[in-house]
Coordinates of C-alpha atoms in Angstrom, one line a residue:
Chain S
X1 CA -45.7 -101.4 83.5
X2 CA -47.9 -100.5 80.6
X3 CA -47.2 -104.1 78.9
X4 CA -49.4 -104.7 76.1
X5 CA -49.8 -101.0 74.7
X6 CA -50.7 -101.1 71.4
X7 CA -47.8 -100.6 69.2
X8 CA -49.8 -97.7 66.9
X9 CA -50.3 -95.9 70.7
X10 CA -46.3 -96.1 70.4
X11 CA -45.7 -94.8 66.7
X12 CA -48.2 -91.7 67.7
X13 CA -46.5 -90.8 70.2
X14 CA -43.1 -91.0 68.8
X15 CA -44.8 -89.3 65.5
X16 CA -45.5 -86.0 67.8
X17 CA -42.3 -86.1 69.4
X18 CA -40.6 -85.9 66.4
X19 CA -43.0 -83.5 64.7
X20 CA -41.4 -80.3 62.8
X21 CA -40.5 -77.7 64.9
X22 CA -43.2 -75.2 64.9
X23 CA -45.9 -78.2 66.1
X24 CA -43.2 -78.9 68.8
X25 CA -42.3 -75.6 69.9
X26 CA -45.8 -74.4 70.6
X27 CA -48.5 -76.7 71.8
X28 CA -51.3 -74.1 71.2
X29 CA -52.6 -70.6 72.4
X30 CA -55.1 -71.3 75.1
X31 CA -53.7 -69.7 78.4
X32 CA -51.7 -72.2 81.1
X33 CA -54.2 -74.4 82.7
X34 CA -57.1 -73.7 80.2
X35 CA -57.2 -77.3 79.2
X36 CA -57.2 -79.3 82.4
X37 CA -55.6 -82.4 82.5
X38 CA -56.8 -85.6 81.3
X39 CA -59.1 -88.0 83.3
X40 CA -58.4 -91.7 83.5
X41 CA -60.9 -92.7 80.8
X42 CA -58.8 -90.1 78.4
X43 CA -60.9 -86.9 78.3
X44 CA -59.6 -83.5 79.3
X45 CA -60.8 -82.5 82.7
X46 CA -59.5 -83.9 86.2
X47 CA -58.6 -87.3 87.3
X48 CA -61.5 -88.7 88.1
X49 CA -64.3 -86.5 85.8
X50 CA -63.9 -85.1 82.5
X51 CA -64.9 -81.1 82.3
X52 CA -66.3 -79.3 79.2
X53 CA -63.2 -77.8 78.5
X54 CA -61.9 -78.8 75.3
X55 CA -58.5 -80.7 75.3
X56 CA -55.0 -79.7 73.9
X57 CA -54.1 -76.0 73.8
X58 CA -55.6 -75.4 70.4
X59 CA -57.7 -72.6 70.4
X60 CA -60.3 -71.7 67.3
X61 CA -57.8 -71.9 64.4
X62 CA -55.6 -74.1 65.5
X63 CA -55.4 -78.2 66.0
X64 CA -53.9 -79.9 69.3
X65 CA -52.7 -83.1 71.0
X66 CA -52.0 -84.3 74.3
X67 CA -50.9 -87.8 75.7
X68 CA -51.3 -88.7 79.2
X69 CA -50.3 -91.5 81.5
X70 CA -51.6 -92.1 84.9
X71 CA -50.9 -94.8 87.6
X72 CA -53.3 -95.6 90.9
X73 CA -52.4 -98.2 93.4
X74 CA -54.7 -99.1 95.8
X75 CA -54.1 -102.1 98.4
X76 CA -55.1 -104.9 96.3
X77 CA -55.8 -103.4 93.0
X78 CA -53.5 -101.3 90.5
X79 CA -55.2 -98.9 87.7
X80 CA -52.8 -97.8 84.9
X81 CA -54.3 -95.6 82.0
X82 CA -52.5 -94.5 79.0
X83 CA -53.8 -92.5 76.4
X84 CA -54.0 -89.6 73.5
X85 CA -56.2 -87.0 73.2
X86 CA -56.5 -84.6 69.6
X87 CA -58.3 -81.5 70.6
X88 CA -59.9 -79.4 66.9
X89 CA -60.5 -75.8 66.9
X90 CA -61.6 -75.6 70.8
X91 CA -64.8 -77.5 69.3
X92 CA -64.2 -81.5 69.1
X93 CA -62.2 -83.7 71.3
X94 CA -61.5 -87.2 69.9
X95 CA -59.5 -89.5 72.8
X96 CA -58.3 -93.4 73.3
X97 CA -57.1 -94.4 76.2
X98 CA -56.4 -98.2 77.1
X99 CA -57.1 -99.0 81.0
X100 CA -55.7 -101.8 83.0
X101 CA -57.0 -103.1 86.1
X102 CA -54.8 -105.5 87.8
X103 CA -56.5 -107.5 90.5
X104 CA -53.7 -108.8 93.0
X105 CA -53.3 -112.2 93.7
X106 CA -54.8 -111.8 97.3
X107 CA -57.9 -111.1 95.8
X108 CA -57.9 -113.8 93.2
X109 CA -56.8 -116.6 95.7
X110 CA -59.5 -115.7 97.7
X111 CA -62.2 -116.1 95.1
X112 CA -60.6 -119.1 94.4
X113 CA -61.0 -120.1 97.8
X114 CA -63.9 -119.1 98.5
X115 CA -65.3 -121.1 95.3
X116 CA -63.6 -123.9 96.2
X117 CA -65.6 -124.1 99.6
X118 CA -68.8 -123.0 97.9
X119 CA -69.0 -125.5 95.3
X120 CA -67.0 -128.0 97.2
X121 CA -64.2 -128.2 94.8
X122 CA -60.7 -129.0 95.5
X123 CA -58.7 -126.3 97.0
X124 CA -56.1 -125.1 94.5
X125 CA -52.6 -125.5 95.9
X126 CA -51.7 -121.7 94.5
X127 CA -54.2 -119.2 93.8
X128 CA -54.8 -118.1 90.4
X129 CA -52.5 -115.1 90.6
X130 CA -53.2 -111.5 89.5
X131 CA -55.3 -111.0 86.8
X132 CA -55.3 -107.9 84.0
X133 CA -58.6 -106.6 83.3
X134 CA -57.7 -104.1 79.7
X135 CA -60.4 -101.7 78.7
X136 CA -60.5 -99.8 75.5
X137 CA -61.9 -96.3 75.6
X138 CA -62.6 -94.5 72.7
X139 CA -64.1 -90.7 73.6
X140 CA -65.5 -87.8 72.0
X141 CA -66.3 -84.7 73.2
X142 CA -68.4 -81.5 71.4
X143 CA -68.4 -78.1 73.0
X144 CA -71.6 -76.9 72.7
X145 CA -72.0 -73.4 74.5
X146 CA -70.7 -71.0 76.5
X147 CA -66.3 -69.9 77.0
X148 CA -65.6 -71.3 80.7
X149 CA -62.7 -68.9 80.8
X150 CA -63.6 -65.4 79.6
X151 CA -67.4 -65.3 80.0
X152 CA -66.8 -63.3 83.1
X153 CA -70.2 -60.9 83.0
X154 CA -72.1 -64.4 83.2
X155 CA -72.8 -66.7 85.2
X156 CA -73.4 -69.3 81.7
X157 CA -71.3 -72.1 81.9
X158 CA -69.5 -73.7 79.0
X159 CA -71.5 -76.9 77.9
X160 CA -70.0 -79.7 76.5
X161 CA -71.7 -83.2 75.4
X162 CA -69.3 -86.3 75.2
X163 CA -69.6 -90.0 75.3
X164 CA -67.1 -92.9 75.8
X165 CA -67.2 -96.1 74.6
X166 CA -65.7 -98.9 76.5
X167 CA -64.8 -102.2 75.6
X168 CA -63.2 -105.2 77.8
X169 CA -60.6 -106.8 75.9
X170 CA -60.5 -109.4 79.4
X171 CA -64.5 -109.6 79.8
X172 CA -64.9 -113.5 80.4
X173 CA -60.9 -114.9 80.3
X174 CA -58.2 -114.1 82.1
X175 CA -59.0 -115.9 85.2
X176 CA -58.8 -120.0 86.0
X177 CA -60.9 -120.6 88.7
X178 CA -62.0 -124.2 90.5
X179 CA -66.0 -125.2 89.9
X180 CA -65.9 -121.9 87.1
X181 CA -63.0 -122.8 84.8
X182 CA -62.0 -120.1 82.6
X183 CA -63.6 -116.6 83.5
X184 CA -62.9 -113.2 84.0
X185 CA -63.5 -111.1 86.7
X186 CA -66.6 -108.8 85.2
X187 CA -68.2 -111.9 84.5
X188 CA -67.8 -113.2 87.1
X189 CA -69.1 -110.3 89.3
X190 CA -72.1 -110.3 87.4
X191 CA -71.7 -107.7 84.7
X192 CA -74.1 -108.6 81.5
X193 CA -72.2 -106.8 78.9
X194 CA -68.3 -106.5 77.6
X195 CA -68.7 -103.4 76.5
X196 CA -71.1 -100.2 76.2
X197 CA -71.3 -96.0 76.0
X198 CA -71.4 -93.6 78.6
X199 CA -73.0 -90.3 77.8
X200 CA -72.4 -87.2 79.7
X201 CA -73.2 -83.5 79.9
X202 CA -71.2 -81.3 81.6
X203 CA -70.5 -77.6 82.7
X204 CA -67.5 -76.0 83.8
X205 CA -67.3 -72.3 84.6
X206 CA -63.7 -70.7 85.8
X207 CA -64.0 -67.9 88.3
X208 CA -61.2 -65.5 88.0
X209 CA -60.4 -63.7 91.0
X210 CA -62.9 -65.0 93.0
X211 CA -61.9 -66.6 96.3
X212 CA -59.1 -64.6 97.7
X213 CA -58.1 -63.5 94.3
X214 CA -57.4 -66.7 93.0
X215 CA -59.1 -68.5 90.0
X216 CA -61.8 -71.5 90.6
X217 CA -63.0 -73.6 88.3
X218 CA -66.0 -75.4 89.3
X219 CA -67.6 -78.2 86.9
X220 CA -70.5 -80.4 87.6
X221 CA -71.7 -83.3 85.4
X222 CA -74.3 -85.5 84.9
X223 CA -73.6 -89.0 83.5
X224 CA -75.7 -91.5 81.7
X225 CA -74.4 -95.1 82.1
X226 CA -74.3 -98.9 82.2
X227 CA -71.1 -99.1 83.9
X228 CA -70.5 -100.6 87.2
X229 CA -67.3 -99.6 88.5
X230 CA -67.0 -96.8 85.8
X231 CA -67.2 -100.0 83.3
X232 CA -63.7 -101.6 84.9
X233 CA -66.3 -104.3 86.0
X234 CA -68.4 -104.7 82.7
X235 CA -72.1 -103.1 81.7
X236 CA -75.4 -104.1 83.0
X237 CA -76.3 -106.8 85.4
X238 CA -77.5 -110.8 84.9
X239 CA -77.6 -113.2 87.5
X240 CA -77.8 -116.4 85.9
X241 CA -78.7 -120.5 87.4
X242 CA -75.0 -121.6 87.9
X243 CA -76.0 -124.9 87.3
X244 CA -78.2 -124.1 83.9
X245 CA -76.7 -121.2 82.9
X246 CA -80.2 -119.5 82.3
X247 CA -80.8 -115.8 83.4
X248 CA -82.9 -115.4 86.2
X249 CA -82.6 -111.7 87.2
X250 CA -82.2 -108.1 84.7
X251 CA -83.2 -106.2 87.3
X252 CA -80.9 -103.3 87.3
X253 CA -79.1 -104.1 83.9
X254 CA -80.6 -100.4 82.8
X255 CA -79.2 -97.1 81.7
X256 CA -78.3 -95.2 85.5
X257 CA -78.0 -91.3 86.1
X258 CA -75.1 -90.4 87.9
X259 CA -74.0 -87.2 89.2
X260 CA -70.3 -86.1 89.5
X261 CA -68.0 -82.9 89.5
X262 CA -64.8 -80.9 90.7
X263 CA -63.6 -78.0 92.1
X264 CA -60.1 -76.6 91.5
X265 CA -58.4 -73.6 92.7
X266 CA -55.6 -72.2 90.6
X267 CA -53.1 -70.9 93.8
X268 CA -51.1 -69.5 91.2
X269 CA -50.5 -69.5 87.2
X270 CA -48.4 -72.8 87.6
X271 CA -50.0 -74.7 90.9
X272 CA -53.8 -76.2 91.1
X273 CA -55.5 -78.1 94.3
X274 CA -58.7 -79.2 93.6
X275 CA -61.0 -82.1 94.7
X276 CA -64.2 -84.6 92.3
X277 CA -66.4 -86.7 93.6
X278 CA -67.9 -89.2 91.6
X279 CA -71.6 -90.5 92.0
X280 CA -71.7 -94.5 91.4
X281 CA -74.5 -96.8 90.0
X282 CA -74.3 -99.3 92.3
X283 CA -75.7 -102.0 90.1
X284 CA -74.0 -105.3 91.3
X285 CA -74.9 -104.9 94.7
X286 CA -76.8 -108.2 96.0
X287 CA -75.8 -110.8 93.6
X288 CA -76.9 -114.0 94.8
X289 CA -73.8 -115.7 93.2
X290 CA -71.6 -112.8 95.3
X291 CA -72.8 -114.9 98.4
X292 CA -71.3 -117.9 97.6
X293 CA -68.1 -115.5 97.5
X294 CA -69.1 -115.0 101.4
X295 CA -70.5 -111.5 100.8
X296 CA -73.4 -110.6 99.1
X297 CA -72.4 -107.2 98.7
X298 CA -69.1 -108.1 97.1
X299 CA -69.4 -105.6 94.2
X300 CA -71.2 -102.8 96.4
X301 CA -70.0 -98.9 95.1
X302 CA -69.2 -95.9 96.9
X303 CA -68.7 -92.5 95.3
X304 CA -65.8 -92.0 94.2
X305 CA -63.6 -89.1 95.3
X306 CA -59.8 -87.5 95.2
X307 CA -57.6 -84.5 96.2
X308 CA -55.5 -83.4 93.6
X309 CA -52.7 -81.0 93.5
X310 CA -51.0 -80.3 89.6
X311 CA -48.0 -78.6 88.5
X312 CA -48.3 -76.5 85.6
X313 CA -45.0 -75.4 84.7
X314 CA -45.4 -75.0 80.7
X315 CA -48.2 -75.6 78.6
X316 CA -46.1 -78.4 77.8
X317 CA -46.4 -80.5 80.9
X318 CA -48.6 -80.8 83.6
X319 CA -48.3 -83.5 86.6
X320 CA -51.0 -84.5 88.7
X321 CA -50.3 -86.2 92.4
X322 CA -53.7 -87.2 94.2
X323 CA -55.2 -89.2 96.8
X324 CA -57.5 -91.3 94.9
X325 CA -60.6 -93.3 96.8
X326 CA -62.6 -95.3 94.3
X327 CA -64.6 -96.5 96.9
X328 CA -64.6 -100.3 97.2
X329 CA -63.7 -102.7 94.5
X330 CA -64.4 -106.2 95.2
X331 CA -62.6 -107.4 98.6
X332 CA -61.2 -104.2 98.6
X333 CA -63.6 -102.2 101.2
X334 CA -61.2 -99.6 101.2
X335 CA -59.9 -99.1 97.4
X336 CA -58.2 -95.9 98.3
X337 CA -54.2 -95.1 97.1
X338 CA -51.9 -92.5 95.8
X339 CA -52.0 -91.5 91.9
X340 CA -50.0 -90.1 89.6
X341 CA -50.1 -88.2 86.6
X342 CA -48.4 -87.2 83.5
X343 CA -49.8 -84.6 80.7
X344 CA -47.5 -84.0 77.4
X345 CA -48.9 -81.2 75.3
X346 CA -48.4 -80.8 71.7
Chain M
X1 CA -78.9 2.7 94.9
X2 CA -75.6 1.4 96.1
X3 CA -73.0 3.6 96.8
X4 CA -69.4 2.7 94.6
X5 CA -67.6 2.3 98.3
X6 CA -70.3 -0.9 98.8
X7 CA -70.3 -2.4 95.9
X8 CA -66.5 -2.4 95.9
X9 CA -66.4 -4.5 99.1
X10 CA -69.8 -6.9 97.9
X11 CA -67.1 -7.3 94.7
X12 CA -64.2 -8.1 96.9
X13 CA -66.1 -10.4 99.5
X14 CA -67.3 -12.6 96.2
X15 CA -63.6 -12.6 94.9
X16 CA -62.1 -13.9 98.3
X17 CA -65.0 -16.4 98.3
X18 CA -64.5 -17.7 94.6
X19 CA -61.1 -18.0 95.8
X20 CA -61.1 -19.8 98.4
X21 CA -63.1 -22.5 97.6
X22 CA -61.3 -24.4 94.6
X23 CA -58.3 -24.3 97.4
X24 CA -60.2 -26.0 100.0
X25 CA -61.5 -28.3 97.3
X26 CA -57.8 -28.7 96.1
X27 CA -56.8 -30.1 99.6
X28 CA -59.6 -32.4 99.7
X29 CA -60.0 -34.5 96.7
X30 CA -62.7 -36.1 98.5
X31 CA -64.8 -32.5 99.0
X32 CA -63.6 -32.5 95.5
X33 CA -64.9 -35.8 93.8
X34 CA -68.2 -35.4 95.9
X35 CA -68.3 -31.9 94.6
X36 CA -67.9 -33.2 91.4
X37 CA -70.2 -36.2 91.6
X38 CA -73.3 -34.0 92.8
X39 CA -73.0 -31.9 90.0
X40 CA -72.8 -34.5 87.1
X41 CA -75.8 -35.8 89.4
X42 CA -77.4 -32.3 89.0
X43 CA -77.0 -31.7 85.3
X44 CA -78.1 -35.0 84.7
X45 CA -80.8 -34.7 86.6
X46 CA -81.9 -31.2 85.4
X47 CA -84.7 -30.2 83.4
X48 CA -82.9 -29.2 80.5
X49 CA -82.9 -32.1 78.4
X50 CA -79.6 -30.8 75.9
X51 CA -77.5 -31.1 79.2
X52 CA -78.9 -34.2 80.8
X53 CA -79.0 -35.6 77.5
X54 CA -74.9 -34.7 76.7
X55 CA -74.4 -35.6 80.2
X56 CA -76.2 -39.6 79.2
X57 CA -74.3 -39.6 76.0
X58 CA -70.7 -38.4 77.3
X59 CA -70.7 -41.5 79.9
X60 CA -72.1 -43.8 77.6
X61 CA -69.5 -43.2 75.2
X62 CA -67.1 -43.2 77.8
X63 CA -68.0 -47.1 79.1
X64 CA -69.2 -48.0 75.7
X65 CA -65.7 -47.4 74.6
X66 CA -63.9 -49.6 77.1
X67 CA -66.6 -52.3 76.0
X68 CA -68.5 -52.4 79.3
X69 CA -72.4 -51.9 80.3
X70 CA -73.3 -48.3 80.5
X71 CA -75.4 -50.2 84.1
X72 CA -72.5 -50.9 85.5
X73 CA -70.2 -48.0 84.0
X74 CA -66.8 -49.7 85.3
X75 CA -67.2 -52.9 84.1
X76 CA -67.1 -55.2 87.0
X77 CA -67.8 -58.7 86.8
X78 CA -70.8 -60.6 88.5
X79 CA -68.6 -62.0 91.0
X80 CA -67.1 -58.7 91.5
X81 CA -70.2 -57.2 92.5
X82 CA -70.4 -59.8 94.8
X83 CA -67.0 -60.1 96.2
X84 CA -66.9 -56.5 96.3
X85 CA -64.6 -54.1 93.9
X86 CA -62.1 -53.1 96.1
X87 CA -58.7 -51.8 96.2
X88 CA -57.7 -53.4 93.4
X89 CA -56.7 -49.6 91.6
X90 CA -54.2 -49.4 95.0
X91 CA -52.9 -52.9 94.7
X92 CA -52.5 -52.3 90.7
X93 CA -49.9 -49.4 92.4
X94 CA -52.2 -46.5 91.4
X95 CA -51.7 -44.7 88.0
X96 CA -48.3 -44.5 88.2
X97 CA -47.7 -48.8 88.2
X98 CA -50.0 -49.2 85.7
X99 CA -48.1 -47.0 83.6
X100 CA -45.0 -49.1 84.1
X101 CA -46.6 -52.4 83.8
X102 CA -48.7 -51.2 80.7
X103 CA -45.5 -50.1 79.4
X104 CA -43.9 -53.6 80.0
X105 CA -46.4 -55.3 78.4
X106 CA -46.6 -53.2 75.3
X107 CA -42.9 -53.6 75.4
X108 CA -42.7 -57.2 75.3
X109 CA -45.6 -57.5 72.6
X110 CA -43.2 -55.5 70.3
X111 CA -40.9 -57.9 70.2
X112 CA -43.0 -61.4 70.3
X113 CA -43.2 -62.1 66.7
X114 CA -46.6 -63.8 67.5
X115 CA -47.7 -60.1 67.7
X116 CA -45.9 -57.6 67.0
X117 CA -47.5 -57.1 63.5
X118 CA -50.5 -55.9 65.0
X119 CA -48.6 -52.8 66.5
X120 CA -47.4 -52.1 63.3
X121 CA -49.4 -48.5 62.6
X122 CA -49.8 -48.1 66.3
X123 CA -48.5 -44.8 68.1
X124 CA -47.3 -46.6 70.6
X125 CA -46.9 -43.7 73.3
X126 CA -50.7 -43.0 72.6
X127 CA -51.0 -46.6 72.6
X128 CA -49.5 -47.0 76.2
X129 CA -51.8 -44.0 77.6
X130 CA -54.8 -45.4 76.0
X131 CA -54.4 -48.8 77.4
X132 CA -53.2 -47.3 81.2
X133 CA -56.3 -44.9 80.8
X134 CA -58.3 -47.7 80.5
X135 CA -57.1 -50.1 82.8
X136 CA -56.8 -46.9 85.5
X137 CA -60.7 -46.8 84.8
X138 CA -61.7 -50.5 84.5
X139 CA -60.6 -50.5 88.2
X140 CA -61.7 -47.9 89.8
X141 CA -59.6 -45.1 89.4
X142 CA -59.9 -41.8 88.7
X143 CA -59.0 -41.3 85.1
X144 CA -61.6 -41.7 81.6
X145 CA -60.7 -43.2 78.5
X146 CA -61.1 -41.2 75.7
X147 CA -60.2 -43.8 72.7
X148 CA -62.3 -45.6 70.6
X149 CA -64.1 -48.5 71.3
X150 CA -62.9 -51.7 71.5
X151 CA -64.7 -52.6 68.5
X152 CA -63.3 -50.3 66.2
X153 CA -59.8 -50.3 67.5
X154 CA -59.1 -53.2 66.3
X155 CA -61.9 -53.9 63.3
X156 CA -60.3 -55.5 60.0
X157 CA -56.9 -56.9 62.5
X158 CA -57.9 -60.3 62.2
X159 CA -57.0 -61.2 65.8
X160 CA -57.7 -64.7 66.8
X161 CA -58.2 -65.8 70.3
X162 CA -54.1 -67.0 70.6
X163 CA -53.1 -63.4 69.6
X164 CA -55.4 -62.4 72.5
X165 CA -53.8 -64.9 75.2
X166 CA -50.4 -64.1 74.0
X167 CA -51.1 -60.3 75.6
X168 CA -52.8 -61.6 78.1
X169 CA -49.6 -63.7 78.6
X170 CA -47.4 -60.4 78.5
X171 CA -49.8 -58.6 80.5
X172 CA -49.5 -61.1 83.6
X173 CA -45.8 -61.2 83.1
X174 CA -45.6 -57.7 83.2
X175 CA -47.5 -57.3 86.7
X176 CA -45.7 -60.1 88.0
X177 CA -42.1 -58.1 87.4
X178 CA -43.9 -55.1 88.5
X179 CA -44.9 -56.8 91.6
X180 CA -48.5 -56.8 91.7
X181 CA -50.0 -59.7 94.0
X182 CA -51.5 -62.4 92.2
X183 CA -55.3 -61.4 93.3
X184 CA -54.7 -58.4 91.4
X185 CA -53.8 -59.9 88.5
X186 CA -56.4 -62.0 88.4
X187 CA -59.0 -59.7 88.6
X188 CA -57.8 -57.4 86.3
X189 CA -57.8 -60.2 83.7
X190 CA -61.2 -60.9 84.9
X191 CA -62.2 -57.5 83.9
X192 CA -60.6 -57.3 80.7
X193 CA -62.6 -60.7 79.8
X194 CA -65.7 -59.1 78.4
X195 CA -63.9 -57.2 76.0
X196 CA -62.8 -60.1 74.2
X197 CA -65.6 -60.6 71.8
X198 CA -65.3 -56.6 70.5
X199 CA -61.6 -57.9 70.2
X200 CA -61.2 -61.4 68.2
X201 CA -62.5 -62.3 65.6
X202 CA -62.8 -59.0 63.6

């Protein structure tokens, strides 16, 4: 299902796997659950939001790695994220992850409907089938302040600034569609840019023996971006004259603050539940060429949220089942579907 | 002036009396930690500076050495306070299963090659008292450290913050064999935590 992963993604791999012993045997000395998992855009943290924990076991002398895999299927849509993360010294994360968005063929044929109507185009006898939307990320991540796990006569979180650059690979191809031709579905939607950075700032703090005795971790980010759709559906905003092609709206094509954050209760050394939310921009609400789609609020965004539960048998492995609701994709008002998770530490 | 005859019974009545009172106290540790409590109180409070001063310095020492804030002279955490410290010196089995998990961890640190070099000019009885002194104290109970500090326990090791984890590791297996429920656990690990930067990196 990964299909077009990048063969170096598949030598680095292998390369760890078949690393001497001693980088095998141990993945690192930070305690079981001290690096989180890894998001879907490739930074350690949750599912959904990274945290400022630092990835990989590695702790101040020592140099980690972890590759992840995670797949979310929703009704019409299917998110697939593979990635690597190198963690240095409990300092510096560097992560690349490649996403993949596949739009099903329900919602493409109904674009291509609803084009075809709009624009009074012919009707094509088969819609234009699913389309892949692949996403680069490239991440970094610097701990700044504060130990989230033994600062326990504080209530100072650790601090940690990271960014992630995204860039479509699919931004304006990958879809035939009647009175468009060849497009892609950010372009479509409305998104201005193929690619841009998302900055964030976040604090995590774990709470040992707090609730009932057990440990919480509790993280709360905030998250400059250009994204829409956590940048699945491009950066920025332009409406532009279908018929010239000239722009005639920026409004909204800015940098937005987002909020977003987790909570996760260890229930024992091995066994997490936790839940994120994740604030949305909301930038390609009320495009006026959405309404030739039939709905003007095609692109609309909820926050994002899950329910997570991870099994942490060995600091070697760590899987992650959740319920996953992104909020609405496009002609998806209900983008909401299991996901799963898989965390290989070296 | 009294005759011999009284002052023989004034003698006796005092006897009897200093007699029976450490018994009674004896039967009621309570009596006797309140007993105890109001007179540390007193020479602390008392206008002889040289007592109240030895009195300041003895419990200083005391919490300094187990690296926690004279203020809060067992060490709990902020969330502690909050939550409540409570029971967790019963749950940890009292002295006598901290003693046996103390033992197991020490135990198993001996023989993880990860660590065991750091034992190496340890006396590793005194070694397992020390550390079930501490822990006895760090939660509540009724027993005082009398090692050094953190600090200088370990100054010159070179332990990193893996060796550190790696007991912690052995630690929380220990208690696990031993039984203790996993709120215990965790808050005893959450009241070691402040000790780590008098331990790693030294």
């Amino acid at each position: 299902m990964t299909g077009r992963l990048p063969r170096w993604l598949g030598f680095a791999l292998a390369l760890c796997a078949g690393a001497p012993d001693v980088a095998v045997a141990d993945p690192g000395g930070k305690l079981v659950g001290a690096a989180g998992v890894t998001q879907f855009e490739g930074a350690a943290g949750g599912g959904l939001v990274p945290w400022a924990l630092i990835g990989s076991y590695a702790t101040e002398d020592e140099i980690g790695a972890a590759a992840f895999t995670t797949a979310l299927v929703t009704g019409d849509y299917r998110l697939r994220a593979t990635g690597v993360l190198v963690g240095f010294h409990d300092r510096v994360e560097l992560s690349y992850a490649r996403q993949r968005l596949t739009v099903g063929a329900g919602v493409t044929a109904a674009v291509a409907t609803a084009l075809a109507r709009a624009f009074g185009a012919a009707s094509p006898p088969q819609g234009p089938g699913a389309a892949d939307l692949d996403v680069d990320v490239f991440g970094a991540k610097l701990r700044l302040a504060g130990d989230a796990v033994y600062a326990q006569d504080t209530w100072m979180p650790q601090l940690a600034l990271g960014v992630q650059h995204k860039r479509h690979r699919d931004f304006d191809r990958g879809l035939r569609l009647p009175a468009v031709g060849a497009t892609g579905v950010p372009a479509l939607l409305g998104a201005a840019d193929a690619s841009g950075t998302d900055v964030y700032l976040a604090a995590s703090k774990l709470l040992l023996g707090v609730p009932a005795g057990r440990n919480l971790l509790l993280d709360l980010n905030l998250r400059a971006s250009r994204g829409n759709a956590f940048g699945l559906l491009g950066f920025g905003r332009r409406v532009v004259d279908p018929a010239s092609g000239a722009p005639i709206d920026r409004r909204d094509d800015g940098w937005r603050l987002t909020v977003e954050g987790s909570a996760a209760i260890f229930l024992d050394e091995h066994w997490v539940l936790g839940g994120e939310w994740r604030g949305q921009a909301n930038r390609l609400d009320r495009q006026p060429v959405l309404a030739a789609l039939g709905d003007g609020r095609l692109a609309r965004e909820r926050t994002a949220w899950d329910l997570f539960v991870a099994w942490l048998p060995s600091k070697r492995i760590a899987l992650t089942a959740a319920w996953v609701d992104l909020g609405r994709l496009p002609f998806d008002g209900a983008a909401a579907g299991p996901y799963l998770a898989a965390q290989v530490a070296f | 002036m009294y005759s011999m005859r009284g002052w023989w019974r004034g003698a006796l009545l005092v006897v009897a009396g200093a007699c029976a009172v450490p018994s009674a106290q004896a039967l009621d540790p309570e009596a006797l930690a309140r007993a105890v409590a109001e007179d540390t109180e007193a020479r602390a409070a008392s206008d002889d500076p040289v007592l109240a001063g030895l009195e300041a310095d003895a419990q200083a020492t005391a919490v300094d050495a187990i690296g926690g804030d004279p203020a809060r002279p067992h060490g709990p955490t902020l969330l502690e306070r909050v939550a409540g410290v409570d029971g967790l010196y019963a749950a940890l089995g009292g002295r006598e299963g901290i003693a046996r998990f103390i033992d197991d961890t020490v135990e198993r640190s001996l023989v993880d090659a990860r660590i065991a070099g750091f034992f190496a000019n340890a006396d590793i009885p005194l070694l397992k008292q020390r550390l079930t002194d501490q822990v006895c104290q760090l939660a509540g109970g009724p027993c005082v450290y009398e090692g050094a500090d953190m600090a200088s326990a370990h100054a010159g090791l070179g332990i990193r913050s893996a060796h550190f984890n790696v007991l912690v590791e052995h630690l929380q297996a220990a208690m696990r064999a031993a039984g203790v429920p996993v709120g215990a656990r965790n808050r005893l690990v959450a009241l070691l935590a402040p000790m780590r930067p008098h331990i790693v990196g030294r």
